Coordinates of N, CA, C and O and ligand atoms in Angstrom, one line a residue:
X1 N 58.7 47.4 -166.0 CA 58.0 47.3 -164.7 C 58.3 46.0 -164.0 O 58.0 44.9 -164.6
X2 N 58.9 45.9 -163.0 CA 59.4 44.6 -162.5 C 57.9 44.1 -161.6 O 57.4 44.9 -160.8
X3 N 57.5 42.9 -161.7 CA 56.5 42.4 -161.2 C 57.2 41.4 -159.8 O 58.3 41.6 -159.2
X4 N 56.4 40.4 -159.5 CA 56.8 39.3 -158.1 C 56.7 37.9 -158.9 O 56.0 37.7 -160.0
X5 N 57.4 36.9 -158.3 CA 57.7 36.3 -159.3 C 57.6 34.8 -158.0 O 58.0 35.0 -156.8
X6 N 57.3 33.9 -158.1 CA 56.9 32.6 -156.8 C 57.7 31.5 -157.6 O 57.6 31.2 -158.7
X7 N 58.4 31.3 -156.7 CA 59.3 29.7 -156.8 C 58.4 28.5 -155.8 O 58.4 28.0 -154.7
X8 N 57.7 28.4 -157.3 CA 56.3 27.4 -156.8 C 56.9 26.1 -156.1 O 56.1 25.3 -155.6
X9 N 58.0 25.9 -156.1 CA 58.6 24.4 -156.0 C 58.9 24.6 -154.2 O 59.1 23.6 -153.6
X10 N 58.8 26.1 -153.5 CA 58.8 26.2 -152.5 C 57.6 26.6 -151.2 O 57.6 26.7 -150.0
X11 N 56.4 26.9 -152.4 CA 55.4 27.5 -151.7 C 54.6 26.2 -150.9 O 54.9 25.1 -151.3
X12 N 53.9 26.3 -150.1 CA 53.4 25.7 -149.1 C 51.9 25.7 -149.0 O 51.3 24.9 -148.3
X13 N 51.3 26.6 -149.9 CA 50.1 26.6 -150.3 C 49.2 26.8 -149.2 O 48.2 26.1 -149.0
X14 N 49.7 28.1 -148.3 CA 49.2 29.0 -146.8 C 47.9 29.5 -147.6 O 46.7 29.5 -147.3
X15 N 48.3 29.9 -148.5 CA 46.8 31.3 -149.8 C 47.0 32.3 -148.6 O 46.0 33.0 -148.5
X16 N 47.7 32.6 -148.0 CA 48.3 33.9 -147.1 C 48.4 35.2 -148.3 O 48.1 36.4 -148.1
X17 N 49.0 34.7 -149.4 CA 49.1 35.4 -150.8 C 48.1 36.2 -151.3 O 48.0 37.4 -151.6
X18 N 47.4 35.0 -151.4 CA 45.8 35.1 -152.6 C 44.9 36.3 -150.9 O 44.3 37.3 -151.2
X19 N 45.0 36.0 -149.7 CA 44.1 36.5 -149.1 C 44.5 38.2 -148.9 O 43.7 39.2 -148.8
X20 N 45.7 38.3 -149.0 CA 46.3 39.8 -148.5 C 46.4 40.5 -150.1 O 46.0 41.7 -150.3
X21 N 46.7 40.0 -150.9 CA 46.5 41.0 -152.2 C 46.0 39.9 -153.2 O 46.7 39.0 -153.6
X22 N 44.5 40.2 -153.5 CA 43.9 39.1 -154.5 C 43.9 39.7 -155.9 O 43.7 38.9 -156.9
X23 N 44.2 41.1 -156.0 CA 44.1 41.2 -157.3 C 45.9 40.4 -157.9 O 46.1 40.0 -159.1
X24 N 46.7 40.4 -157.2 CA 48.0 40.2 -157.9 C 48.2 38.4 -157.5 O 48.6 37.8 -158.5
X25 N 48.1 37.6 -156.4 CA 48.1 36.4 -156.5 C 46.8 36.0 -156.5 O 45.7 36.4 -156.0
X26 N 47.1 34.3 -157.8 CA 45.7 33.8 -157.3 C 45.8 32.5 -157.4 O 46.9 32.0 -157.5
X27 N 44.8 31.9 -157.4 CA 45.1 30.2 -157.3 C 44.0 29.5 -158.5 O 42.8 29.5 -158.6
X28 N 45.3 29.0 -159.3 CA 45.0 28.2 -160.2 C 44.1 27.4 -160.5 O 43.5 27.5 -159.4
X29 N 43.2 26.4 -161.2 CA 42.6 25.6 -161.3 C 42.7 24.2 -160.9 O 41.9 23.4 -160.5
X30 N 44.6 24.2 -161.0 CA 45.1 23.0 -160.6 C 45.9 23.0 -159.4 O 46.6 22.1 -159.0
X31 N 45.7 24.2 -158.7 CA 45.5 24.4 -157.0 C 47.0 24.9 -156.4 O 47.5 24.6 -155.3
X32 N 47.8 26.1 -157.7 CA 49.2 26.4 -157.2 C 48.7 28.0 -157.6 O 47.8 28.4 -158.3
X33 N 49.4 28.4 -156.9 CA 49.8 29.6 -157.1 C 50.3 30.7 -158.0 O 51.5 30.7 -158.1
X34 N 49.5 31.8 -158.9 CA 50.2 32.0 -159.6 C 50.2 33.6 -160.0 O 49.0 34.0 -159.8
X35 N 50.8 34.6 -160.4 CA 50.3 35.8 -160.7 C 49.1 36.0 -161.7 O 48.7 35.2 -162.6
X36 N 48.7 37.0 -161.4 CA 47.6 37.2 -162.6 C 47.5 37.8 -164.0 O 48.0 38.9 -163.9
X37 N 47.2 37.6 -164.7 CA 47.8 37.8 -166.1 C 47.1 39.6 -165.9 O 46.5 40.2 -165.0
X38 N 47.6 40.0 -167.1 CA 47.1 41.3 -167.6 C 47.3 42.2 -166.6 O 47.0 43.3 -167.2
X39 N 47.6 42.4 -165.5 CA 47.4 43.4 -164.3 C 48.4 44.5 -165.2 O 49.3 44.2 -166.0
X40 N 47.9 45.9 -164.8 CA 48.1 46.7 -165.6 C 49.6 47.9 -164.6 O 49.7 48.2 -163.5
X41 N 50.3 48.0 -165.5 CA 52.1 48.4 -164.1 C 50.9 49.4 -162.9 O 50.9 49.1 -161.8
X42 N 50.1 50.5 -163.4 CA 49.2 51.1 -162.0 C 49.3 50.6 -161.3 O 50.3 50.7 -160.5
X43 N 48.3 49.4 -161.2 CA 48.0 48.6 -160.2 C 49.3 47.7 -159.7 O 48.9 47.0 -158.7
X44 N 50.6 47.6 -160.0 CA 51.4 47.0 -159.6 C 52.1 48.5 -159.0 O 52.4 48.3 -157.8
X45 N 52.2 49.0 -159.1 CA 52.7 50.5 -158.4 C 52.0 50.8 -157.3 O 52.5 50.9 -156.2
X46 N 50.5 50.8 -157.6 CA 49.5 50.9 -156.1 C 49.8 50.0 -155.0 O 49.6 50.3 -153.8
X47 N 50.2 49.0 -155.4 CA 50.0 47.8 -154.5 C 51.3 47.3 -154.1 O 51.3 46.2 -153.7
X48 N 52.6 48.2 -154.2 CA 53.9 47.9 -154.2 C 54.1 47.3 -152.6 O 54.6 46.2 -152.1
X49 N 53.6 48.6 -152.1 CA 53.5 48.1 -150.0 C 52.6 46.9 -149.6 O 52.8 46.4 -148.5
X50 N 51.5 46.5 -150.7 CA 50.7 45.6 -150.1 C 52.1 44.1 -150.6 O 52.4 43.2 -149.8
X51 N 52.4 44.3 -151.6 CA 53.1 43.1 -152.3 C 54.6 43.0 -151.3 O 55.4 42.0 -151.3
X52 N 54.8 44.0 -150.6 CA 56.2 43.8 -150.0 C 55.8 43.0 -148.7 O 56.5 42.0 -148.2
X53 N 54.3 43.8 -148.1 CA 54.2 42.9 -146.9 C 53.8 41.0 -147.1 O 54.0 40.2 -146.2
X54 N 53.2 40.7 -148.5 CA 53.0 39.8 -148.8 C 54.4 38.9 -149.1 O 54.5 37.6 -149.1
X55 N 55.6 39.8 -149.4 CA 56.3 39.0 -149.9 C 57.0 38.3 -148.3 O 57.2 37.1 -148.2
X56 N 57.2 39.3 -147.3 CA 57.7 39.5 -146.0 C 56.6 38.7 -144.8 O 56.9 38.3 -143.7
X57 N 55.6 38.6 -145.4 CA 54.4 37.4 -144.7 C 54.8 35.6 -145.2 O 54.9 34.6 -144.5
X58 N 54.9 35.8 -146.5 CA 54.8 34.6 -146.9 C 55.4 32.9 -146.0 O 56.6 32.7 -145.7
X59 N 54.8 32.2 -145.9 CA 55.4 31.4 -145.3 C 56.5 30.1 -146.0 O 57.3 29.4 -145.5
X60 N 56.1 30.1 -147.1 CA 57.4 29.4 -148.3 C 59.2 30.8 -148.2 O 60.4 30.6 -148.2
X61 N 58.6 31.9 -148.1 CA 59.6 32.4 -148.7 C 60.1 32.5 -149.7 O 61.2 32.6 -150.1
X62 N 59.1 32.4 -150.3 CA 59.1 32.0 -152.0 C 58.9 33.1 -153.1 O 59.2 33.0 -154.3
X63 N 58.5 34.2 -152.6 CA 58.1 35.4 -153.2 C 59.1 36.1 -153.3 O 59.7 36.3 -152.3
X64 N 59.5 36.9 -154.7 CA 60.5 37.9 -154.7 C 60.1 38.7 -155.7 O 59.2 38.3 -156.3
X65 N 60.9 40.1 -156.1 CA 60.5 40.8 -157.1 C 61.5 40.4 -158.3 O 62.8 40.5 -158.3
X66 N 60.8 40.0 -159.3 CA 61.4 39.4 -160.8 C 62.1 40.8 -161.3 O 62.1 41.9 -160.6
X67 N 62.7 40.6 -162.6 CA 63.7 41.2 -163.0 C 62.7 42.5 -163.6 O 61.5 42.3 -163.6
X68 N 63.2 43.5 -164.0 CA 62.5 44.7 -164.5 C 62.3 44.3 -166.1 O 63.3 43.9 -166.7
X69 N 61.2 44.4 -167.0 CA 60.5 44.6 -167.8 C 60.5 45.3 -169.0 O 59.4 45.3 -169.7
Ligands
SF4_101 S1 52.1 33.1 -149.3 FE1 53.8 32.0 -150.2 S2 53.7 29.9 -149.4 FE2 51.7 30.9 -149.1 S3 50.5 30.3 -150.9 FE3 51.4 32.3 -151.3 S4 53.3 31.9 -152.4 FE4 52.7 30.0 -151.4

């Protein structure tokens, strides 16, 4: 299942991410960005259109889909 994958070294820290699909990005303790553990491939299948407009919103440009699983 290929997931999204953030090249934190480019993100800009908008939370444009975390606001448009919260179950798949979220923000850390120590205030970066990060996927969420355990999300189960369903929920990465349901939310494929929400994660494309998220990737295609982003303002780092930092979001892409990681390698398949
Ligand atoms: S939308 Fe992109 S730039 Fe904004 S917080 Fe998320 S990963 Fe970072």
């Amino acid at each position: 299942m290929r997931k999204p994958v953030i090249d934190i070294s480019e993100c800009v820290l908008c939370d444009i991410c975390v606001e448009m699909c919260p179950d798949i990005f979220i923000k850390n303790q120590a205030g970066y960005i990060e996927i969420a553990d355990n999300v189960p491939d369903t929920v990465y299948q349901s939310l494929e259109d929400d994660i494309n407009d998220v990737i295609k919103t982003c303002r780092g440009d930092c979001i892409s889909w990681g390698e398949e699983t």
